[in-house]
Every structure is written in structure tokens, then in C-alpha cells.
PDB file of C-alpha atoms in Angstrom:
ATOM      1  CA  MET B   1     120.298 148.881 132.847  1.00 85.00           C
ATOM      2  CA  PRO B   2     123.265 147.508 134.961  1.00 94.00           C
ATOM      3  CA  LYS B   3     125.608 150.525 135.587  1.00 98.00           C
ATOM      4  CA  THR B   4     129.551 150.056 136.227  1.00 98.00           C
ATOM      5  CA  ILE B   5     130.200 152.087 139.231  1.00 99.00           C
ATOM      6  CA  LEU B   6     133.151 152.812 141.249  1.00 99.00           C
ATOM      7  CA  VAL B   7     132.433 154.266 145.041  1.00 99.00           C
ATOM      8  CA  THR B   8     135.500 155.211 147.339  1.00 99.00           C
ATOM      9  CA  GLY B   9     136.273 154.690 150.859  1.00 97.00           C
ATOM     10  CA  ALA B  10     134.294 151.423 150.809  1.00 96.00           C
ATOM     11  CA  SER B  11     135.292 149.636 153.657  1.00 94.00           C
ATOM     12  CA  SER B  12     132.695 150.900 156.076  1.00 93.00           C
ATOM     13  CA  GLY B  13     130.245 153.447 156.772  1.00 93.00           C
ATOM     14  CA  PHE B  14     128.175 155.254 153.869  1.00 96.00           C
ATOM     15  CA  GLY B  15     130.676 153.774 151.273  1.00 96.00           C
ATOM     16  CA  ARG B  16     130.079 150.077 152.519  1.00 97.00           C
ATOM     17  CA  LEU B  17     126.026 150.805 152.455  1.00 98.00           C
ATOM     18  CA  ILE B  18     126.446 152.433 148.990  1.00 98.00           C
ATOM     19  CA  CYS B  19     128.327 149.578 147.453  1.00 98.00           C
ATOM     20  CA  GLU B  20     125.728 146.718 148.758  1.00 98.00           C
ATOM     21  CA  THR B  21     122.420 148.805 148.184  1.00 98.00           C
ATOM     22  CA  LEU B  22     123.835 149.690 144.601  1.00 98.00           C
ATOM     23  CA  ALA B  23     124.801 145.911 144.058  1.00 98.00           C
ATOM     24  CA  GLY B  24     121.728 144.987 145.088  1.00 97.00           C
ATOM     25  CA  SER B  25     119.918 146.544 142.650  1.00 97.00           C
ATOM     26  CA  GLY B  26     121.926 144.725 140.253  1.00 97.00           C
ATOM     27  CA  HIS B  27     124.821 147.426 139.307  1.00 98.00           C
ATOM     28  CA  ILE B  28     128.301 146.397 138.816  1.00 98.00           C
ATOM     29  CA  VAL B  29     130.120 148.112 141.555  1.00 98.00           C
ATOM     30  CA  PHE B  30     133.861 148.327 142.585  1.00 98.00           C
ATOM     31  CA  ALA B  31     133.961 149.051 146.043  1.00 97.00           C
ATOM     32  CA  SER B  32     137.959 150.616 146.280  1.00 96.00           C
ATOM     33  CA  MET B  33     140.056 150.963 149.164  1.00 94.00           C
ATOM     34  CA  ARG B  34     143.424 151.162 150.925  1.00 93.00           C
ATOM     35  CA  GLU B  35     145.150 147.805 151.901  1.00 88.00           C
ATOM     36  CA  THR B  36     142.878 145.324 150.603  1.00 89.00           C
ATOM     37  CA  SER B  37     145.400 142.729 151.251  1.00 88.00           C
ATOM     38  CA  GLY B  38     146.318 144.336 154.621  1.00 88.00           C
ATOM     39  CA  LYS B  39     144.324 145.722 157.410  1.00 91.00           C
ATOM     40  CA  ASN B  40     141.110 145.650 154.932  1.00 88.00           C
ATOM     41  CA  LYS B  41     141.578 142.229 153.863  1.00 94.00           C
ATOM     42  CA  ASP B  42     138.421 140.854 155.969  1.00 93.00           C
ATOM     43  CA  HIS B  43     136.487 143.842 155.026  1.00 92.00           C
ATOM     44  CA  ALA B  44     137.621 143.417 151.132  1.00 93.00           C
ATOM     45  CA  ASN B  45     136.568 139.564 151.277  1.00 94.00           C
ATOM     46  CA  THR B  46     133.081 140.307 152.801  1.00 93.00           C
ATOM     47  CA  LEU B  47     132.363 142.494 149.803  1.00 94.00           C
ATOM     48  CA  ARG B  48     133.774 140.174 147.202  1.00 95.00           C
ATOM     49  CA  ASP B  49     131.455 137.413 149.136  1.00 93.00           C
ATOM     50  CA  ARG B  50     128.736 139.638 148.363  1.00 93.00           C
ATOM     51  CA  GLY B  51     128.876 140.035 144.671  1.00 93.00           C
ATOM     52  CA  MET B  52     130.960 143.220 144.525  1.00 95.00           C
ATOM     53  CA  LYS B  53     134.786 143.689 142.533  1.00 97.00           C
ATOM     54  CA  VAL B  54     137.077 145.090 145.184  1.00 97.00           C
ATOM     55  CA  VAL B  55     140.033 147.449 144.250  1.00 97.00           C
ATOM     56  CA  ASP B  56     143.022 148.507 145.942  1.00 97.00           C
ATOM     57  CA  LEU B  57     142.977 152.048 145.882  1.00 98.00           C
ATOM     58  CA  ASP B  58     144.300 154.986 147.609  1.00 98.00           C
ATOM     59  CA  VAL B  59     142.857 158.662 147.286  1.00 99.00           C
ATOM     60  CA  THR B  60     145.978 160.143 148.724  1.00 99.00           C
ATOM     61  CA  LYS B  61     148.138 158.709 145.791  1.00 98.00           C
ATOM     62  CA  SER B  62     148.238 159.409 142.425  1.00 98.00           C
ATOM     63  CA  ALA B  63     149.379 156.433 141.005  1.00 98.00           C
ATOM     64  CA  SER B  64     146.893 154.285 142.928  1.00 98.00           C
ATOM     65  CA  VAL B  65     144.053 155.949 141.694  1.00 99.00           C
ATOM     66  CA  GLU B  66     145.156 155.651 138.110  1.00 98.00           C
ATOM     67  CA  SER B  67     145.945 152.206 138.487  1.00 98.00           C
ATOM     68  CA  ALA B  68     142.705 151.576 139.991  1.00 98.00           C
ATOM     69  CA  VAL B  69     140.795 153.120 137.340  1.00 98.00           C
ATOM     70  CA  ALA B  70     142.561 151.887 134.606  1.00 98.00           C
ATOM     71  CA  GLU B  71     141.781 148.341 135.354  1.00 95.00           C
ATOM     72  CA  ILE B  72     138.050 149.002 135.848  1.00 97.00           C
ATOM     73  CA  VAL B  73     138.282 150.515 132.508  1.00 96.00           C
ATOM     74  CA  THR B  74     140.435 147.810 131.055  1.00 95.00           C
ATOM     75  CA  THR B  75     138.101 144.998 132.280  1.00 94.00           C
ATOM     76  CA  HIS B  76     134.577 146.903 132.099  1.00 94.00           C
ATOM     77  CA  GLY B  77     135.169 149.446 128.793  1.00 93.00           C
ATOM     78  CA  HIS B  78     134.330 152.825 131.176  1.00 93.00           C
ATOM     79  CA  VAL B  79     132.891 153.842 134.355  1.00 97.00           C
ATOM     80  CA  ASP B  80     129.201 155.014 134.346  1.00 98.00           C
ATOM     81  CA  VAL B  81     128.824 156.323 137.910  1.00 99.00           C
ATOM     82  CA  LEU B  82     131.580 157.762 140.322  1.00 99.00           C
ATOM     83  CA  VAL B  83     130.545 158.112 144.177  1.00 99.00           C
ATOM     84  CA  ASN B  84     133.378 160.042 145.789  1.00 99.00           C
ATOM     85  CA  ASN B  85     132.696 158.770 149.434  1.00 98.00           C
ATOM     86  CA  ALA B  86     136.478 158.907 150.804  1.00 98.00           C
ATOM     87  CA  GLY B  87     136.841 161.180 153.795  1.00 97.00           C
ATOM     88  CA  VAL B  88     138.073 161.482 157.276  1.00 97.00           C
ATOM     89  CA  ALA B  89     137.058 163.682 159.702  1.00 96.00           C
ATOM     90  CA  SER B  90     138.440 166.179 162.739  1.00 97.00           C
ATOM     91  CA  ALA B  91     137.049 167.631 165.973  1.00 95.00           C
ATOM     92  CA  GLY B  92     138.857 170.431 168.298  1.00 97.00           C
ATOM     93  CA  VAL B  93     140.181 173.889 168.813  1.00 98.00           C
ATOM     94  CA  SER B  94     141.447 174.757 165.173  1.00 98.00           C
ATOM     95  CA  GLU B  95     144.207 176.534 166.328  1.00 99.00           C
ATOM     96  CA  ALA B  96     145.394 173.356 167.971  1.00 99.00           C
ATOM     97  CA  PHE B  97     145.816 171.147 164.532  1.00 99.00           C
ATOM     98  CA  SER B  98     149.280 171.175 163.186  1.00 98.00           C
ATOM     99  CA  ASP B  99     149.934 171.978 159.453  1.00 99.00           C
ATOM    100  CA  GLU B 100     150.401 168.570 158.999  1.00 99.00           C
ATOM    101  CA  GLN B 101     147.013 167.400 160.363  1.00 99.00           C
ATOM    102  CA  VAL B 102     145.267 169.905 158.180  1.00 99.00           C
ATOM    103  CA  ALA B 103     147.312 168.917 154.872  1.00 99.00           C
ATOM    104  CA  ASN B 104     146.304 165.223 155.644  1.00 99.00           C
ATOM    105  CA  LEU B 105     142.714 165.997 156.045  1.00 99.00           C
ATOM    106  CA  PHE B 106     142.398 168.249 153.094  1.00 99.00           C
ATOM    107  CA  ASP B 107     144.852 165.434 151.161  1.00 99.00           C
ATOM    108  CA  VAL B 108     141.790 162.884 151.474  1.00 99.00           C
ATOM    109  CA  ASN B 109     138.596 165.067 151.367  1.00 99.00           C
ATOM    110  CA  VAL B 110     139.533 167.729 148.552  1.00 99.00           C
ATOM    111  CA  LEU B 111     142.709 166.669 146.547  1.00 99.00           C
ATOM    112  CA  GLY B 112     141.375 162.881 147.047  1.00 99.00           C
ATOM    113  CA  LEU B 113     138.146 163.517 145.437  1.00 99.00           C
ATOM    114  CA  HIS B 114     140.032 165.735 142.530  1.00 99.00           C
ATOM    115  CA  ARG B 115     142.122 162.483 141.606  1.00 99.00           C
ATOM    116  CA  VAL B 116     139.816 160.161 141.301  1.00 99.00           C
ATOM    117  CA  THR B 117     137.664 162.594 139.380  1.00 99.00           C
ATOM    118  CA  ARG B 118     140.350 163.557 136.696  1.00 99.00           C
ATOM    119  CA  ALA B 119     140.952 159.798 136.624  1.00 99.00           C
ATOM    120  CA  VAL B 120     137.163 158.876 135.764  1.00 99.00           C
ATOM    121  CA  LEU B 121     136.130 161.766 133.604  1.00 99.00           C
ATOM    122  CA  PRO B 122     138.011 161.014 130.098  1.00 97.00           C
ATOM    123  CA  SER B 123     135.976 157.607 129.880  1.00 96.00           C
ATOM    124  CA  MET B 124     133.058 159.198 131.181  1.00 98.00           C
ATOM    125  CA  ARG B 125     133.709 162.130 128.311  1.00 97.00           C
ATOM    126  CA  LYS B 126     134.384 159.756 125.746  1.00 95.00           C
ATOM    127  CA  ASN B 127     130.940 158.175 126.084  1.00 95.00           C
ATOM    128  CA  GLY B 128     128.929 161.649 126.754  1.00 96.00           C
ATOM    129  CA  ASP B 129     127.634 159.987 129.316  1.00 97.00           C
ATOM    130  CA  GLY B 130     128.112 160.068 133.085  1.00 98.00           C
ATOM    131  CA  LEU B 131     127.460 160.627 136.791  1.00 99.00           C
ATOM    132  CA  VAL B 132     129.705 161.912 139.762  1.00 99.00           C
ATOM    133  CA  ILE B 133     128.181 161.648 143.257  1.00 99.00           C
ATOM    134  CA  ASN B 134     130.214 163.571 145.680  1.00 99.00           C
ATOM    135  CA  ILE B 135     129.365 163.024 149.322  1.00 99.00           C
ATOM    136  CA  GLY B 136     129.858 166.173 151.204  1.00 98.00           C
ATOM    137  CA  SER B 137     128.226 167.329 154.654  1.00 98.00           C
ATOM    138  CA  ILE B 138     125.772 169.887 156.129  1.00 98.00           C
ATOM    139  CA  LEU B 139     129.067 171.240 157.541  1.00 98.00           C
ATOM    140  CA  GLY B 140     129.791 172.391 153.763  1.00 98.00           C
ATOM    141  CA  ARG B 141     126.870 174.767 154.181  1.00 98.00           C
ATOM    142  CA  VAL B 142     126.792 175.452 158.063  1.00 98.00           C
ATOM    143  CA  THR B 143     129.474 175.757 160.508  1.00 97.00           C
ATOM    144  CA  PHE B 144     129.660 174.057 163.983  1.00 96.00           C
ATOM    145  CA  PRO B 145     132.448 175.521 166.010  1.00 97.00           C
ATOM    146  CA  PHE B 146     135.210 172.869 166.929  1.00 97.00           C
ATOM    147  CA  PHE B 147     134.683 171.517 163.622  1.00 96.00           C
ATOM    148  CA  GLY B 148     135.712 174.161 161.148  1.00 97.00           C
ATOM    149  CA  ILE B 149     139.148 172.038 159.617  1.00 98.00           C
ATOM    150  CA  TYR B 150     136.649 169.196 158.538  1.00 98.00           C
ATOM    151  CA  GLY B 151     133.750 172.018 157.359  1.00 98.00           C
ATOM    152  CA  ALA B 152     136.680 173.902 155.657  1.00 99.00           C
ATOM    153  CA  SER B 153     137.184 170.955 153.614  1.00 99.00           C
ATOM    154  CA  LYS B 154     133.772 170.252 152.940  1.00 99.00           C
ATOM    155  CA  PHE B 155     133.054 173.955 151.589  1.00 99.00           C
ATOM    156  CA  ALA B 156     135.830 173.103 149.295  1.00 99.00           C
ATOM    157  CA  VAL B 157     134.162 170.165 148.047  1.00 99.00           C
ATOM    158  CA  GLU B 158     130.873 172.245 147.265  1.00 99.00           C
ATOM    159  CA  ALA B 159     132.398 174.581 145.163  1.00 98.00           C
ATOM    160  CA  MET B 160     134.357 171.985 143.340  1.00 99.00           C
ATOM    161  CA  SER B 161     130.893 170.111 142.827  1.00 99.00           C
ATOM    162  CA  ASP B 162     129.194 173.318 141.752  1.00 98.00           C
ATOM    163  CA  SER B 163     132.417 174.093 139.113  1.00 98.00           C
ATOM    164  CA  TYR B 164     132.686 170.612 137.893  1.00 98.00           C
ATOM    165  CA  ARG B 165     128.769 170.554 137.301  1.00 98.00           C
ATOM    166  CA  TYR B 166     128.651 173.733 135.065  1.00 98.00           C
ATOM    167  CA  GLU B 167     131.951 172.604 133.078  1.00 98.00           C
ATOM    168  CA  LEU B 168     130.736 169.089 132.363  1.00 98.00           C
ATOM    169  CA  SER B 169     127.173 169.971 131.653  1.00 97.00           C
ATOM    170  CA  GLN B 170     127.314 170.345 128.122  1.00 96.00           C
ATOM    171  CA  LEU B 171     129.157 167.198 127.540  1.00 97.00           C
ATOM    172  CA  GLY B 172     126.609 164.757 129.180  1.00 96.00           C
ATOM    173  CA  VAL B 173     128.106 164.453 132.843  1.00 98.00           C
ATOM    174  CA  ASP B 174     126.000 165.263 135.630  1.00 98.00           C
ATOM    175  CA  VAL B 175     127.468 166.189 138.907  1.00 98.00           C
ATOM    176  CA  CYS B 176     125.547 166.047 142.274  1.00 98.00           C
ATOM    177  CA  LEU B 177     126.488 166.346 146.105  1.00 99.00           C
ATOM    178  CA  VAL B 178     124.780 164.814 148.950  1.00 99.00           C
ATOM    179  CA  GLN B 179     124.884 166.695 152.175  1.00 99.00           C
ATOM    180  CA  PRO B 180     124.738 163.945 155.307  1.00 97.00           C
ATOM    181  CA  SER B 181     124.305 165.117 158.635  1.00 93.00           C
ATOM    182  CA  ALA B 182     125.815 163.410 161.573  1.00 86.00           C
ATOM    183  CA  TYR B 183     125.364 159.600 161.314  1.00 87.00           C
ATOM    184  CA  PRO B 184     126.705 157.122 163.297  1.00 77.00           C
ATOM    185  CA  THR B 185     129.712 155.739 161.011  1.00 80.00           C
ATOM    186  CA  GLN B 186     133.144 155.066 161.889  1.00 74.00           C
ATOM    187  CA  MET B 187     134.456 158.367 159.991  1.00 78.00           C
ATOM    188  CA  TYR B 188     132.871 160.324 163.106  1.00 74.00           C
ATOM    189  CA  ALA B 189     134.114 157.979 165.605  1.00 76.00           C
ATOM    190  CA  SER B 190     137.623 158.096 164.471  1.00 86.00           C
ATOM    191  CA  ALA B 191     137.741 161.747 163.909  1.00 92.00           C
ATOM    192  CA  ALA B 192     141.173 163.418 164.347  1.00 96.00           C
ATOM    193  CA  GLN B 193     142.464 165.360 167.589  1.00 96.00           C
ATOM    194  CA  PRO B 194     144.289 168.261 167.642  1.00 97.00           C
ATOM    195  CA  LEU B 195     148.209 167.472 168.351  1.00 98.00           C
ATOM    196  CA  ASP B 196     149.112 170.569 170.052  1.00 98.00           C
ATOM    197  CA  GLN B 197     147.559 170.217 173.297  1.00 97.00           C
ATOM    198  CA  SER B 198     149.388 172.984 175.122  1.00 98.00           C
ATOM    199  CA  THR B 199     147.225 175.337 172.982  1.00 98.00           C
ATOM    200  CA  VAL B 200     143.958 173.413 173.750  1.00 98.00           C
ATOM    201  CA  ASP B 201     144.860 174.232 177.337  1.00 98.00           C
ATOM    202  CA  ALA B 202     145.815 178.026 176.810  1.00 98.00           C
ATOM    203  CA  TYR B 203     141.757 178.031 175.918  1.00 98.00           C
ATOM    204  CA  GLY B 204     140.773 177.022 179.269  1.00 98.00           C
ATOM    205  CA  GLU B 205     136.996 176.318 179.768  1.00 97.00           C
ATOM    206  CA  ILE B 206     136.343 177.042 175.641  1.00 97.00           C
ATOM    207  CA  GLY B 207     139.256 174.126 175.165  1.00 96.00           C
ATOM    208  CA  LYS B 208     136.660 171.645 177.341  1.00 95.00           C
ATOM    209  CA  ILE B 209     133.797 172.383 175.057  1.00 96.00           C
ATOM    210  CA  PRO B 210     134.865 170.154 172.070  1.00 93.00           C
ATOM    211  CA  ALA B 211     135.149 166.866 174.074  1.00 90.00           C
ATOM    212  CA  ALA B 212     131.725 167.418 175.552  1.00 91.00           C
ATOM    213  CA  MET B 213     130.251 168.170 172.377  1.00 88.00           C
ATOM    214  CA  PHE B 214     131.601 165.391 170.726  1.00 82.00           C
ATOM    215  CA  ASP B 215     130.631 162.950 173.745  1.00 83.00           C
ATOM    216  CA  GLN B 216     127.423 164.515 173.421  1.00 83.00           C
ATOM    217  CA  PHE B 217     126.979 163.678 169.399  1.00 79.00           C
ATOM    218  CA  MET B 218     128.366 160.165 170.164  1.00 78.00           C
ATOM    219  CA  THR B 219     125.575 159.288 172.563  1.00 81.00           C
ATOM    220  CA  MET B 220     122.942 160.446 170.521  1.00 77.00           C
ATOM    221  CA  LEU B 221     124.404 158.733 167.330  1.00 77.00           C
ATOM    222  CA  SER B 222     124.246 155.259 169.556  1.00 78.00           C
ATOM    223  CA  GLY B 223     121.034 155.840 171.112  1.00 77.00           C
ATOM    224  CA  ALA B 224     118.000 153.851 170.077  1.00 75.00           C
ATOM    225  CA  ASP B 225     116.725 156.773 168.302  1.00 79.00           C
ATOM    226  CA  ALA B 226     120.020 157.449 166.160  1.00 83.00           C
ATOM    227  CA  PRO B 227     119.546 157.898 162.783  1.00 88.00           C
ATOM    228  CA  ASN B 228     120.232 155.193 160.156  1.00 92.00           C
ATOM    229  CA  PRO B 229     123.234 155.666 157.362  1.00 93.00           C
ATOM    230  CA  GLN B 230     121.013 153.561 155.011  1.00 97.00           C
ATOM    231  CA  ASP B 231     119.615 156.915 154.709  1.00 97.00           C
ATOM    232  CA  THR B 232     122.662 158.340 152.409  1.00 98.00           C
ATOM    233  CA  ALA B 233     123.046 155.032 150.790  1.00 98.00           C
ATOM    234  CA  ASP B 234     119.317 155.155 149.303  1.00 98.00           C
ATOM    235  CA  ALA B 235     119.867 158.756 148.451  1.00 99.00           C
ATOM    236  CA  VAL B 236     122.863 158.217 146.377  1.00 99.00           C
ATOM    237  CA  SER B 237     120.534 155.104 144.876  1.00 99.00           C
ATOM    238  CA  ASP B 238     117.808 157.316 143.897  1.00 98.00           C
ATOM    239  CA  LEU B 239     120.146 159.601 141.918  1.00 99.00           C
ATOM    240  CA  VAL B 240     121.602 156.955 140.045  1.00 98.00           C
ATOM    241  CA  ALA B 241     118.291 155.792 139.137  1.00 98.00           C
ATOM    242  CA  GLN B 242     117.080 159.070 137.887  1.00 97.00           C
ATOM    243  CA  PRO B 243     117.583 160.031 134.209  1.00 95.00           C
ATOM    244  CA  SER B 244     120.369 162.347 133.142  1.00 94.00           C
ATOM    245  CA  GLY B 245     119.824 165.825 133.342  1.00 91.00           C
ATOM    246  CA  ALA B 246     116.908 165.429 136.028  1.00 93.00           C
ATOM    247  CA  ARG B 247     118.686 165.162 138.934  1.00 97.00           C
ATOM    248  CA  ALA B 248     118.920 167.152 141.866  1.00 96.00           C
ATOM    249  CA  THR B 249     122.244 169.321 142.623  1.00 97.00           C
ATOM    250  CA  ARG B 250     121.996 168.751 146.097  1.00 98.00           C
ATOM    251  CA  VAL B 251     120.232 166.355 148.757  1.00 98.00           C
ATOM    252  CA  VAL B 252     120.226 166.942 152.305  1.00 98.00           C
ATOM    253  CA  VAL B 253     120.202 163.788 153.872  1.00 98.00           C
ATOM    254  CA  GLY B 254     119.144 163.530 158.051  1.00 95.00           C
ATOM    255  CA  THR B 255     118.683 166.629 160.119  1.00 93.00           C
ATOM    256  CA  SER B 256     119.890 169.613 158.045  1.00 95.00           C
ATOM    257  CA  PHE B 257     120.787 172.382 160.994  1.00 96.00           C
ATOM    258  CA  GLY B 258     119.486 174.711 158.047  1.00 98.00           C
ATOM    259  CA  ALA B 259     121.687 173.327 155.177  1.00 98.00           C
ATOM    260  CA  ASP B 260     118.497 173.134 153.228  1.00 97.00           C
ATOM    261  CA  ALA B 261     117.428 176.737 153.597  1.00 98.00           C
ATOM    262  CA  VAL B 262     121.145 177.955 152.621  1.00 98.00           C
ATOM    263  CA  ASN B 263     121.043 175.695 149.574  1.00 98.00           C
ATOM    264  CA  ALA B 264     118.008 177.375 148.725  1.00 98.00           C
ATOM    265  CA  ALA B 265     118.743 180.681 149.427  1.00 98.00           C
ATOM    266  CA  ILE B 266     122.186 180.313 147.519  1.00 97.00           C
ATOM    267  CA  ALA B 267     120.802 178.827 144.128  1.00 96.00           C
ATOM    268  CA  PRO B 268     119.195 181.868 142.694  1.00 96.00           C
ATOM    269  CA  ILE B 269     122.149 184.123 143.544  1.00 97.00           C
ATOM    270  CA  GLN B 270     124.238 181.345 142.120  1.00 96.00           C
ATOM    271  CA  ALA B 271     122.460 181.421 138.884  1.00 95.00           C
ATOM    272  CA  GLU B 272     122.292 185.059 138.412  1.00 96.00           C
ATOM    273  CA  THR B 273     125.948 184.861 138.844  1.00 97.00           C
ATOM    274  CA  VAL B 274     126.966 182.834 136.030  1.00 96.00           C
ATOM    275  CA  LYS B 275     124.285 184.593 134.028  1.00 96.00           C
ATOM    276  CA  ALA B 276     126.284 187.746 134.753  1.00 97.00           C
ATOM    277  CA  LEU B 277     129.542 186.105 133.901  1.00 97.00           C
ATOM    278  CA  GLY B 278     127.499 185.250 130.186  1.00 97.00           C
ATOM    279  CA  VAL B 279     127.622 181.308 131.047  1.00 96.00           C
ATOM    280  CA  ASP B 280     124.330 180.679 132.380  1.00 93.00           C
ATOM    281  CA  ARG B 281     123.818 178.211 129.243  1.00 94.00           C
ATOM    282  CA  LEU B 282     126.165 176.062 131.583  1.00 94.00           C
ATOM    283  CA  GLU B 283     123.298 175.899 134.210  1.00 88.00           C
ATOM    284  CA  ARG B 284     120.992 173.559 131.834  1.00 74.00           C
ATOM    285  CA  SER B 285     122.032 170.345 131.148  1.00 62.00           C
ATOM    286  CA  LYS B 286     122.744 169.528 127.465  1.00 55.00           C
ATOM    287  CA  VAL B 287     120.406 166.703 127.560  1.00 44.00           C
ATOM    288  CA  ALA B 288     117.742 168.297 129.841  1.00 36.00           C
TER     289      ALA B 288
END
């Protein structure tokens, strides 16, 4: 049965592939992005031409989020699936990022996810059914030097995903986390660099490592053996197709760099923690 699905950050990269894949499976897909009449006009028109519905949505603005979700609920009654994909990246000496840069990154990657989820959940709770898929990263489980600001936001997404999963488990709403590795998408190509060059220079040779690492990553991601971003879209599509209560909590996509081992190691510890708090029934979906 076709589902009504909202995907954020759909102008390019994972988001666009996720939209195209889900639409190809017969779902009603709302592809959201900023500036659908401005800089993303061509992207929006392309998705419309391919049968998707496009909504203007800026995850950093509550009014924009609420308006977009209200438009979907008004025209289609509810949202079955939310894919929180919108995100930005950063790479460089952590100390050299300004407070404003860090705040802006968290505004998109963490607060943006929270804004959209809050706007969609009333519809899901009312129906007693729904699925939230958060696009995290292996860097929410393992840390790469010089990617710490971005990684910190994805560690936050890990905690939020778990908390939402527990709290919604008895209300018919599944929460899953997809953890992609590095893929050749626009997000990595446009990763923010630190603005405080004097601090970067003060690190001497260490300060030159991020650029060399990033160049190496970009070379790897542009080669003949580069990983295919479609892997992430397929992982999302698989979760959508699975029955409620039977979906994996986390799905690593691509080279894990040990993230899968961290997932396996933490799962029983987390389960024991919830049990010790006396709320272990929240570990199990009501419909499972």
C-alpha cells in the first residue's frame, strides 16, 4: 500500500536519491527543500517532472516547517513516514570553528531534525502508526579527528533517535537510524571549513592535516571504485517496506570503520540501562 512520505534535504545527494527510490516504489513522496522558487528551482522542477510533490521547507525555521507539514496533512490527511535527511558537514581544526559556525551546523543537523519531527508526530500519534527514519552517520559512533564538530551533531542524533524510539514505542511509531559512511554527495563536497585561519596556522603541521585528509577522501570518493550513494536510498526503502515493530534500530551503510561493532557492543548495555530504570517495556514495540 502506498505511503505518504516526507523527505527533508531533497534537492541533491541522499535526499534526492531517497525520494526517487521511494517514488519508484509507488509511494506518495513529498520532497522538501529551501528556496524552491530560487536557487533550488531547477531541482524542484526536476523532481516534480518525475512525479514527486515538492514543498518549500527550511528546517532552521519553525514557521516554514509547520507550514510545510500542515500543507501535507491538509491535502493528504497524514504523514506515514518522515525521513530526516537534511544536514550539513564540516571539516577542520575544531578550535578554529567560530561559535556561529558551530551553532549553524547544530541548527540544521540537530534542531532541524527536532523541529520537523515535532511537526509530524501529532499526525502519526493520532493514527497510531508511523515511521521516522533519521539519517545519521558512522561519525555518530566513531570519531575522526578534524570532523569532531560534525560528529558531535551526529552523536546528538544518536541520542535523540534512541529517546524518541523509547518514548514512541507504545504509540505505534517506529524510529530507525541509518548510519552512512562517506559517500560522494554534495554535502561532503561543500563541507564548512573553519573561519579562524590564525588558529589553524598556530597548529603548525597539525593544522595542515585536515586539508590533506579531506583531499584524500575526495579522491577516494571520485574514483572508479567510489561507493554508490544509492546504497543509503536502498536502506531507507528497505526500512519503509518492513512491517511495524520489526525494523532494525540501526542500519550501517558502507564501510563501517567499526561503527557496527560499537552498535553491537552498546545495544545490551543500553537495554540493561533501560531495565534498571524500570522502563524496559519501552524496548519493545507495542505492535511487535
